[in-house]
mmCIF file of C-alpha atoms in Angstrom:
data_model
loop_
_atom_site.group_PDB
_atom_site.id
_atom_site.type_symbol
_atom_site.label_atom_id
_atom_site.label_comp_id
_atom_site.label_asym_id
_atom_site.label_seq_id
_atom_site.Cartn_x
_atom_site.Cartn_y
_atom_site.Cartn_z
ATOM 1 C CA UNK A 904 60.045 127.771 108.650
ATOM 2 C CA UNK A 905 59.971 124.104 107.949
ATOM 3 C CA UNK A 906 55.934 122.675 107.505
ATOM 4 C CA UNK A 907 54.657 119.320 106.568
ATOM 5 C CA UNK A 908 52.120 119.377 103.732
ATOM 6 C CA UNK A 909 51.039 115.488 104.429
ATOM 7 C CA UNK A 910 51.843 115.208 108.136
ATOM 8 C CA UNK A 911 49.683 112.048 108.701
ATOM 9 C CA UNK A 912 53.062 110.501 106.773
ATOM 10 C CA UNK A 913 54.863 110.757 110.478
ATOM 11 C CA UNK A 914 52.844 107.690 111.266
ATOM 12 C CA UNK A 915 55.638 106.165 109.422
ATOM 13 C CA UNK A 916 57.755 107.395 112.228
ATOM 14 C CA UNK A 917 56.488 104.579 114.316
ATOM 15 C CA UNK A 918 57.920 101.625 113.373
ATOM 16 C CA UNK A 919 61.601 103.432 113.450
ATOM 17 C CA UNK A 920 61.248 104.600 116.947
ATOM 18 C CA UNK A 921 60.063 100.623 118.070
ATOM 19 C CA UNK A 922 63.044 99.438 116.001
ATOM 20 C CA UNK A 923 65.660 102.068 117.784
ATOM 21 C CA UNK A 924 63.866 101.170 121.490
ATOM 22 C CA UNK A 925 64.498 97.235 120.653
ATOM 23 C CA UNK A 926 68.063 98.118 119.745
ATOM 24 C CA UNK A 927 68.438 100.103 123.248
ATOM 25 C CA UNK A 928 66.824 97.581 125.048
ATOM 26 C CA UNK A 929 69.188 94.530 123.171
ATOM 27 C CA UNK A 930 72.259 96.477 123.977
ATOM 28 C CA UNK A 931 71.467 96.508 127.828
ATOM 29 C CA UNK A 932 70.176 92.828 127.851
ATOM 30 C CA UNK A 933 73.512 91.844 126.503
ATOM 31 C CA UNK A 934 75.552 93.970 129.041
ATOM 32 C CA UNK A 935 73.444 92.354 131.417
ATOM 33 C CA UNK A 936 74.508 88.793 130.076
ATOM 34 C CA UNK A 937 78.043 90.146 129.989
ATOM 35 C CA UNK A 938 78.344 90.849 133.461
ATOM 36 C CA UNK A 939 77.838 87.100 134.631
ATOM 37 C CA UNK A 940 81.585 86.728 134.017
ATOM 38 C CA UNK A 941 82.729 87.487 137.106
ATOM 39 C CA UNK A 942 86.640 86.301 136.165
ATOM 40 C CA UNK A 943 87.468 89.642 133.976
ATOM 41 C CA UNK A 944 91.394 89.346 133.732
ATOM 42 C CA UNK A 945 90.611 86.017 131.956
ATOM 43 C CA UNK A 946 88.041 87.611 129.635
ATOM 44 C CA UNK A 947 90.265 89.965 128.540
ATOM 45 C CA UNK A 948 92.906 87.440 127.605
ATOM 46 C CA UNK A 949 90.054 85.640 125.398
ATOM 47 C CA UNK A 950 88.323 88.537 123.616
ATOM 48 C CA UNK A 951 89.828 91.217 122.221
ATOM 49 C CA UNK A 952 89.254 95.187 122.798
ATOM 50 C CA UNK A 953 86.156 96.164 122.109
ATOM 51 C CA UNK A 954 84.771 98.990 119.631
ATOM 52 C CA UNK A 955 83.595 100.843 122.529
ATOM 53 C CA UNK A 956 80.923 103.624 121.195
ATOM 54 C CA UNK A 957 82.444 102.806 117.470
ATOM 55 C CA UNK A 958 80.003 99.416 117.336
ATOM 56 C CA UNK A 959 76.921 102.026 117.857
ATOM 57 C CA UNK A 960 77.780 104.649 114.889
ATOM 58 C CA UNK A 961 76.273 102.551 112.021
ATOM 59 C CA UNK A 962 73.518 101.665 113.751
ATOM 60 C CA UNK A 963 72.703 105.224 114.818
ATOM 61 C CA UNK A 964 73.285 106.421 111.218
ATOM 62 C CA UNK A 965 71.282 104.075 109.943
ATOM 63 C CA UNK A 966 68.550 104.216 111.994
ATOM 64 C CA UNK A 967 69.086 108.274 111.392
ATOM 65 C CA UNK A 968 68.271 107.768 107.920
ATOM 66 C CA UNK A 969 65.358 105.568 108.914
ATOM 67 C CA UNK A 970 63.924 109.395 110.302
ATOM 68 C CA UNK A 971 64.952 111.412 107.422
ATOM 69 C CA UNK A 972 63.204 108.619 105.391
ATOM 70 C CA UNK A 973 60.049 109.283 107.014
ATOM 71 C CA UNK A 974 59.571 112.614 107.591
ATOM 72 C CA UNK A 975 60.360 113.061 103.850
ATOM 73 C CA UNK A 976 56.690 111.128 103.447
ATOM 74 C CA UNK A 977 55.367 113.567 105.175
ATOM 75 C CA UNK A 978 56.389 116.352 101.934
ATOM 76 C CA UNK A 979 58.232 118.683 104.364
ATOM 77 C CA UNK A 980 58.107 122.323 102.478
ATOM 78 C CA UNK A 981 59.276 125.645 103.035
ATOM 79 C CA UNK A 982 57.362 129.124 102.114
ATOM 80 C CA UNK A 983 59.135 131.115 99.402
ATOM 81 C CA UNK A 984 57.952 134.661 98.181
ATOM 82 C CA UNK A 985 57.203 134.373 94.859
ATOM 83 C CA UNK A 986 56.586 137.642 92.815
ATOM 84 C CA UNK A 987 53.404 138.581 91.163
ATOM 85 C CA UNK A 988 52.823 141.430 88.690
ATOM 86 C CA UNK A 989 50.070 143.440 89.515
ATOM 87 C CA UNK A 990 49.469 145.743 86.762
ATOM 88 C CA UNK A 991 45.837 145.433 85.382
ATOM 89 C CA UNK A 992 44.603 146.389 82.048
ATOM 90 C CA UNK A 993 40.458 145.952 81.619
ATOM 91 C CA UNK A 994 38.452 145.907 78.119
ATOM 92 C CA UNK A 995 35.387 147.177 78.050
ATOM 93 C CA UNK A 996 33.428 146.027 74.417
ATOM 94 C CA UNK A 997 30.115 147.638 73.812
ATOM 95 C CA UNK A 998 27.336 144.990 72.586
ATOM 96 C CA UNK A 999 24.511 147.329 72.271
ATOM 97 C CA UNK A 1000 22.315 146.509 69.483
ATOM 98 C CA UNK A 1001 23.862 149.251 67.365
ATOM 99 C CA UNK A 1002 27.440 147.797 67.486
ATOM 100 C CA UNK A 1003 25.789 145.839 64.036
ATOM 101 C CA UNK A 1004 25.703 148.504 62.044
ATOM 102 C CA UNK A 1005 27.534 147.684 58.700
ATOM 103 C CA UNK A 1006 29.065 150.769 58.663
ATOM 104 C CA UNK A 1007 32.512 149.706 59.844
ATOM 105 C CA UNK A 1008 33.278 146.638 57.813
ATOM 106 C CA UNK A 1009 32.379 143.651 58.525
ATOM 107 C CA UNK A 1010 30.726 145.213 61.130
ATOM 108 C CA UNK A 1011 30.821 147.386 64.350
ATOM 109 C CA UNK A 1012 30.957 144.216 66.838
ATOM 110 C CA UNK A 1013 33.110 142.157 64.644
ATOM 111 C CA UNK A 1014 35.687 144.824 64.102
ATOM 112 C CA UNK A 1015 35.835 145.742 67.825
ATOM 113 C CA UNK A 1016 36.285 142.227 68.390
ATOM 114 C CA UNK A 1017 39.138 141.992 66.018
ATOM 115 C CA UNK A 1018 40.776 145.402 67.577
ATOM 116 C CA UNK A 1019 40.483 143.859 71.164
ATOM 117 C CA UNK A 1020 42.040 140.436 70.010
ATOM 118 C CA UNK A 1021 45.005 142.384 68.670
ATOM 119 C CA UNK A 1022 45.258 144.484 71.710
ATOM 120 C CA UNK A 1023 45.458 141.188 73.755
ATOM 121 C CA UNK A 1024 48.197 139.567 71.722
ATOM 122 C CA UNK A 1025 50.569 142.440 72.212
ATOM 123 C CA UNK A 1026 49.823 143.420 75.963
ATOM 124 C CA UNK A 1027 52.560 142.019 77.773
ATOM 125 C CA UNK A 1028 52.174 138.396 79.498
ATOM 126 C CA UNK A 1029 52.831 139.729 82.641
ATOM 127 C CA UNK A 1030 50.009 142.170 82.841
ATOM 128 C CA UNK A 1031 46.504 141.252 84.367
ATOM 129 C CA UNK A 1032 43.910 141.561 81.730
ATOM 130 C CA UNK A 1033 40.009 141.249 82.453
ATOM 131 C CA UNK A 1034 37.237 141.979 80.325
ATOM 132 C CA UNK A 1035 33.637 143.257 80.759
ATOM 133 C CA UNK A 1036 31.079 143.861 78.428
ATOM 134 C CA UNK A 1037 28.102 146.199 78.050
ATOM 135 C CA UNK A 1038 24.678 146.815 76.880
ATOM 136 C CA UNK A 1039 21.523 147.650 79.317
ATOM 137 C CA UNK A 1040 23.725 146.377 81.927
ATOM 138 C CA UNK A 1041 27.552 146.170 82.618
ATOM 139 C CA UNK A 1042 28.904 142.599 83.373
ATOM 140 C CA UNK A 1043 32.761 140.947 84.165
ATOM 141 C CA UNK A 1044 32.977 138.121 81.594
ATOM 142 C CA UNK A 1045 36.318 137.211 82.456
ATOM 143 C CA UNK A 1046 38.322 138.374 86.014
ATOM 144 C CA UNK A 1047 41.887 140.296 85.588
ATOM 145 C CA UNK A 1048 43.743 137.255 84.746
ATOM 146 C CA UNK A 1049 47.110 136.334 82.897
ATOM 147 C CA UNK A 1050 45.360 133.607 80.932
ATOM 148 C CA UNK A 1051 45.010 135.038 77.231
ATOM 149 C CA UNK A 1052 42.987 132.354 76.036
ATOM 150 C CA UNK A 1053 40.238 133.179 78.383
ATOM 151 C CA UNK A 1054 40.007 136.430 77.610
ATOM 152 C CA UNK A 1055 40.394 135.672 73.489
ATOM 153 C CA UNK A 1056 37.376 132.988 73.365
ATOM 154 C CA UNK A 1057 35.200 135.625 75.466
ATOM 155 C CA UNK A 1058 35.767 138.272 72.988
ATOM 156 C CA UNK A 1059 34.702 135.604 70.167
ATOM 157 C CA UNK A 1060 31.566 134.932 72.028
ATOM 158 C CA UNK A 1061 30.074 138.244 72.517
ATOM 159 C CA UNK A 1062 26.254 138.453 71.574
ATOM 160 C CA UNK A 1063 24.239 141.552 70.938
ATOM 161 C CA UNK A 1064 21.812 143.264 73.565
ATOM 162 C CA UNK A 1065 19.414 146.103 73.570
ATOM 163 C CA UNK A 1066 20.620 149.754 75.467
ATOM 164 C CA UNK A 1067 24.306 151.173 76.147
ATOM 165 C CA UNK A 1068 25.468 151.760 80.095
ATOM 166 C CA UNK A 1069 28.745 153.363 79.472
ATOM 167 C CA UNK A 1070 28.928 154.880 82.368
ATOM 168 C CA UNK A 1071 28.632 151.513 83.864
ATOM 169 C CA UNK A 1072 30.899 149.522 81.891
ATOM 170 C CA UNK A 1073 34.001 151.996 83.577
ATOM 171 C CA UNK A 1074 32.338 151.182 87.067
ATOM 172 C CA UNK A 1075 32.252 147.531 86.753
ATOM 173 C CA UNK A 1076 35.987 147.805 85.573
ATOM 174 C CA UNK A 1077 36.706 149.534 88.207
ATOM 175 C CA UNK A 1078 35.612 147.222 90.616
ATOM 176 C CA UNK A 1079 36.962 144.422 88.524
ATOM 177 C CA UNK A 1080 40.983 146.194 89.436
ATOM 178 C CA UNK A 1081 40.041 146.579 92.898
ATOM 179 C CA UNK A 1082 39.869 142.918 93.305
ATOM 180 C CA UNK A 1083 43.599 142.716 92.263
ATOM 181 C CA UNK A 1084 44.909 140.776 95.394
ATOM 182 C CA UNK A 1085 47.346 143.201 97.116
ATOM 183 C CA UNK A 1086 49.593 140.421 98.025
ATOM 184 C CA UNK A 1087 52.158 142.681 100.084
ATOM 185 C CA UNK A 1088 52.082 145.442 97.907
ATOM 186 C CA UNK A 1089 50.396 148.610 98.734
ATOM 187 C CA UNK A 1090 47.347 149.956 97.256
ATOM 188 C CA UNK A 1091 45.283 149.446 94.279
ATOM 189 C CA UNK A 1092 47.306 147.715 91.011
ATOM 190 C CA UNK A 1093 48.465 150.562 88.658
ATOM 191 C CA UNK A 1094 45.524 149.877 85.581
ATOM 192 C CA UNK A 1095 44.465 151.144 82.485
ATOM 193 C CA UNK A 1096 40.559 150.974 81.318
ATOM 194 C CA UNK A 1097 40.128 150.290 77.307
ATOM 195 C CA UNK A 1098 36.175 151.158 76.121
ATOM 196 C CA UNK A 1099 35.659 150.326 73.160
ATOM 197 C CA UNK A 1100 32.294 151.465 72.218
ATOM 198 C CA UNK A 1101 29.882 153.747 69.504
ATOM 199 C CA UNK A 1102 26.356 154.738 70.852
ATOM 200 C CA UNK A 1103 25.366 157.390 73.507
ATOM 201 C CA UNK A 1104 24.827 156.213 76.828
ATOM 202 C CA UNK A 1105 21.158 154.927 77.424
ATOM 203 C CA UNK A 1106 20.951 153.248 80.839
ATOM 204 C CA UNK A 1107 23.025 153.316 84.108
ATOM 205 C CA UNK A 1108 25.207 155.646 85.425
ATOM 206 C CA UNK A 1109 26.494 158.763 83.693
ATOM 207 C CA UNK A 1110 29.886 158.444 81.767
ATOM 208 C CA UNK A 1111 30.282 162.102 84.013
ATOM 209 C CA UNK A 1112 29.857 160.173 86.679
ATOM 210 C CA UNK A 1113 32.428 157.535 85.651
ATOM 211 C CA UNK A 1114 34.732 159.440 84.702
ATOM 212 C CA UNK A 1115 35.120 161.447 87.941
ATOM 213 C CA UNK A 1116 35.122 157.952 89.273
ATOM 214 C CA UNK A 1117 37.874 156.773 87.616
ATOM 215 C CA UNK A 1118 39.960 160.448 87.676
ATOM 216 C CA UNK A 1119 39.618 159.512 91.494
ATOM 217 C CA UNK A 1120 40.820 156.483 91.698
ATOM 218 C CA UNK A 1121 43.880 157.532 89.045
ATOM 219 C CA UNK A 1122 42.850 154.839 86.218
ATOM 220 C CA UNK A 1123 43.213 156.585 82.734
ATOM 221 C CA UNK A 1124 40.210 155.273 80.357
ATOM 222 C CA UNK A 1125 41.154 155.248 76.656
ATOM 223 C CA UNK A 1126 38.300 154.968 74.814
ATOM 224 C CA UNK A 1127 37.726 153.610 71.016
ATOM 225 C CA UNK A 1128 34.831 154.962 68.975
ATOM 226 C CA UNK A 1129 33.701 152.499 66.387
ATOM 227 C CA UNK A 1130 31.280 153.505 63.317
ATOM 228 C CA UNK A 1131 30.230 156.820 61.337
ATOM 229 C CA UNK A 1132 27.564 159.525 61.472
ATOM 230 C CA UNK A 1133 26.210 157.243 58.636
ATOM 231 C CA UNK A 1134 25.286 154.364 60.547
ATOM 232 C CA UNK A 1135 22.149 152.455 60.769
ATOM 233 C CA UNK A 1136 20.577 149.334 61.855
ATOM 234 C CA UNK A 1137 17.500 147.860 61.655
ATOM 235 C CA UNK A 1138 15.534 147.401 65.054
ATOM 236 C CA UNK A 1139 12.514 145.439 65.272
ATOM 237 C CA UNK A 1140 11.560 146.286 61.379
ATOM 238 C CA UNK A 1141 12.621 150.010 61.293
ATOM 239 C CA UNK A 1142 15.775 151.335 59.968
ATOM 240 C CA UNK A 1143 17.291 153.155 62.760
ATOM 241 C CA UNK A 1144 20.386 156.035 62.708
ATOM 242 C CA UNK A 1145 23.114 154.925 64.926
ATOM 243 C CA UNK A 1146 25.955 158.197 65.027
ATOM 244 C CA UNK A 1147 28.659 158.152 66.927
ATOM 245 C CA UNK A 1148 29.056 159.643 70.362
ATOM 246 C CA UNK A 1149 32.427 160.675 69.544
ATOM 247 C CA UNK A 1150 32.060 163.675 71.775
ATOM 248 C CA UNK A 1151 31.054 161.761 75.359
ATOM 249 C CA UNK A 1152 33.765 159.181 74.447
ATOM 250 C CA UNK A 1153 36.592 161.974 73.724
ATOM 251 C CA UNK A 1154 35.276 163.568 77.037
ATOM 252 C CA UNK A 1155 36.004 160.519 78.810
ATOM 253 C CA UNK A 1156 39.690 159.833 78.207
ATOM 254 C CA UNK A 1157 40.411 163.381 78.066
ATOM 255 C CA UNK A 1158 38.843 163.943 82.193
ATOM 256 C CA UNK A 1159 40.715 160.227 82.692
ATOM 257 C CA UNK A 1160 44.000 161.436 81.144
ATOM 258 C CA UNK A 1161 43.633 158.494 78.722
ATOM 259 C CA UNK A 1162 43.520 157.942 74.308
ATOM 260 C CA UNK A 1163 41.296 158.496 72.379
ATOM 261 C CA UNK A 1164 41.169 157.399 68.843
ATOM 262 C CA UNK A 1165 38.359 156.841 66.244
ATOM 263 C CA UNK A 1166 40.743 153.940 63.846
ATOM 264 C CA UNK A 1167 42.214 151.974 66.417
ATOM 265 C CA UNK A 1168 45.743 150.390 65.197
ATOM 266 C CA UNK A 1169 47.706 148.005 67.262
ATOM 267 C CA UNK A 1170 50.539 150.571 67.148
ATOM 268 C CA UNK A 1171 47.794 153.421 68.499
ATOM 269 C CA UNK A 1172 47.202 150.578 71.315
ATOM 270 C CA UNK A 1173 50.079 150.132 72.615
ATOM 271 C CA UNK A 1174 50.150 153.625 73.832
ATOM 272 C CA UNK A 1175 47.446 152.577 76.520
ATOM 273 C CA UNK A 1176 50.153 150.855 78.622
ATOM 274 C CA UNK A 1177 53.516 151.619 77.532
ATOM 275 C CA UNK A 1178 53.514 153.869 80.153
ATOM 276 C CA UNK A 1179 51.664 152.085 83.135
ATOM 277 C CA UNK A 1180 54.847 151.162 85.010
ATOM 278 C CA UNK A 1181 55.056 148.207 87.502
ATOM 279 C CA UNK A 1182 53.879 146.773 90.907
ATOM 280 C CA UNK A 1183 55.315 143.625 92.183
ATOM 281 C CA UNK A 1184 53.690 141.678 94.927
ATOM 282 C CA UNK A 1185 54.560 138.743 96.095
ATOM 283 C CA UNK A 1186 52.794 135.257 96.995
ATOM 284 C CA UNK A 1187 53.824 133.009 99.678
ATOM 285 C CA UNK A 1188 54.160 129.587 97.878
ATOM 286 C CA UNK A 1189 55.275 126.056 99.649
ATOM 287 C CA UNK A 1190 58.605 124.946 97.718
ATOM 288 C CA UNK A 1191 58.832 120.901 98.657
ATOM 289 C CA UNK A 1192 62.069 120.311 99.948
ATOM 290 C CA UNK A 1193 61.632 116.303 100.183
ATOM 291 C CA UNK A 1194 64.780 115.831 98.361
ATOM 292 C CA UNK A 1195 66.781 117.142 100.638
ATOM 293 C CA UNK A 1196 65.168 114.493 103.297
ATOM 294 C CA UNK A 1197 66.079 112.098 100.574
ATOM 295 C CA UNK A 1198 69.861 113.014 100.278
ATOM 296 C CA UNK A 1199 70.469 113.180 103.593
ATOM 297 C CA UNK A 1200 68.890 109.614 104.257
ATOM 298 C CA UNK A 1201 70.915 108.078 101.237
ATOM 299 C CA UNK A 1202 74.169 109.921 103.115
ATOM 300 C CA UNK A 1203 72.996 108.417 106.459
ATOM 301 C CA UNK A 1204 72.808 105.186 104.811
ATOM 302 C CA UNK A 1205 76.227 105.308 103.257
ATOM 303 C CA UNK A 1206 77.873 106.427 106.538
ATOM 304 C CA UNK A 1207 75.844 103.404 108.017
ATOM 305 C CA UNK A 1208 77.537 100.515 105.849
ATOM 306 C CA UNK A 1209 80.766 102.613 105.410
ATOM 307 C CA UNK A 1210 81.434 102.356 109.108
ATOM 308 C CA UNK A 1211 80.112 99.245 109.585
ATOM 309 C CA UNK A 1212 82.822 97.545 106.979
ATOM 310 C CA UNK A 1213 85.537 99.684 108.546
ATOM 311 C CA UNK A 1214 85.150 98.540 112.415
ATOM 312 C CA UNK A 1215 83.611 94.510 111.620
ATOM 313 C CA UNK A 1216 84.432 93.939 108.149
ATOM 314 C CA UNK A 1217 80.533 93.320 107.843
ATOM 315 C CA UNK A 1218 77.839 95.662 105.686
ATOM 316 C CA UNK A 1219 76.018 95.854 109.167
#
């Protein structure tokens, strides 16, 4: 179906019409002037045959591609389905104030940053990627998207807080996939969750919780544990041990059917979605199709002096 995306353009369509109702209206005045010879065996013998409907066809042409001249103003359009990959991946980064521990060189933070920057420059382009990070409180920093950049300049500004809500890091991500537009396709966007963490859950939800959560709703969680047994950091003035949770994290992906890995390669992370398959959707998207109003008014046009030199030797 044919729509106008500027359809105030038709005014244009105003001046044609006035110019094709003087042209009626001058044809019939000069009939009218014509019929005042009442000897018609003696006009005959002074004028020749006339073009009969032939002396309309160039004006009708042109005035023809007077229309097609402006409804193309008017950016006539036609909806196409464009397709849209739906598969979502979501990062999860843990910025709980033990993720400085030294431990991990440079540190915790700055190596799970580096991880998750490698991980986005080898997940496909066509994959929706969104990121969330964690501390006391879970929070989308940037929506499932397709823009890398976004994503990369979030990681890079990630900034320490106090507790670890794992559990609610895999709920927010969750949420995060839901909001995949459908756009025809059926269902929830096939997704993978990537947690990339080292403490034991402090606040929120339980990572029990979120993991039956995310078993439910068939979204595999791979999960990343960052640091040593070894760790520490020092927390308002006291030296504080930060182990790994290895065990809660392993837990996690395991119930999920996800990875788990304690050394994260780029090789390891591709595992997280070489097998997440496809869904295609599809977006209805206006294609312009002005230029086809174009060529059809410069054909008009063409037909318009064309027949007008053939029948009176004249452009018009």
């Amino acid at each position: 179906m044919i729509r106008l995306m500027q359809p105030w353009w038709l005014l244009a369509l105003v001046p044609v019409l006035v110019l094709a109702a003087a042209y009626v209206w001058r044809q019939r005045h000069r009939r009218a002037y014509a019929m005042r010879f009442t000897n018609v065996d003696l006009l005959r013998t002074l004028a020749p045959k006339g073009l009969g409907w032939r002396r309309h066809a160039a004006a009708t042409a042109l005035l023809l591609a007077m229309v097609a001249l402006a409804t193309g103003m008017a950016r006539p359009a036609i909806d196409t389905e464009e397709p849209l990959e739906r598969a979502t991946v979501m990062l999860a980064i843990d910025v709980s104030l033990s993720m400085q521990a030294d431990d991990v060189s440079p540190n915790r933070l700055e190596a799970a940053q580096e991880a998750a920057k490698q991980f986005v420059g080898e997940l496909p382009a066509s994959y929706n990627l969104g990121l969330v990070s964690f501390a006391k409180a879970a929070n989308v920093l940037v929506a499932p998207t397709k823009d890398r950049a976004a994503v990369t300049a979030a990681i890079d500004g990630l900034t320490l807080a106090e507790a670890t809500a794992t559990g609610e890091a895999v709920f927010t991500c969750l949420e995060a996939i839901r909001s995949v537009p459908a756009d025809g396709a059926a269902g929830i966007p096939p997704a993978r969750i990537v947690l990339l963490s080292d403490g034991f859950r402090t606040s929120g939800r339980s990572v029990e919780e979120a993991a039956a959560a995310a078993q439910a709703a068939n979204v595999p969680v791979s999960t990343i544990a960052f640091g040593t047994d070894s760790g520490q950091v020092d927390i308002g003035g006291q030296l504080q041990r930060v182990p790994v949770d290895r065990l809660a994290l392993a837990q996690l992906a395991e119930t999920t059917e996800g990875f788990f890995y304690e050394a994260a390669s780029v090789a390891e992370l591709k595992q997280v979605y070489q097998d997440m398959g496809s869904s295609i959707g599809f977006r209805t998207e206006p294609r312009e199709i002005t230029q086809w109003y174009a060529g059809a008014a410069l054909l008009l046009a063409l037909c318009a002096g064309g027949l007008s030199l053939l029948w009176t030797s004249r452009m018009l």
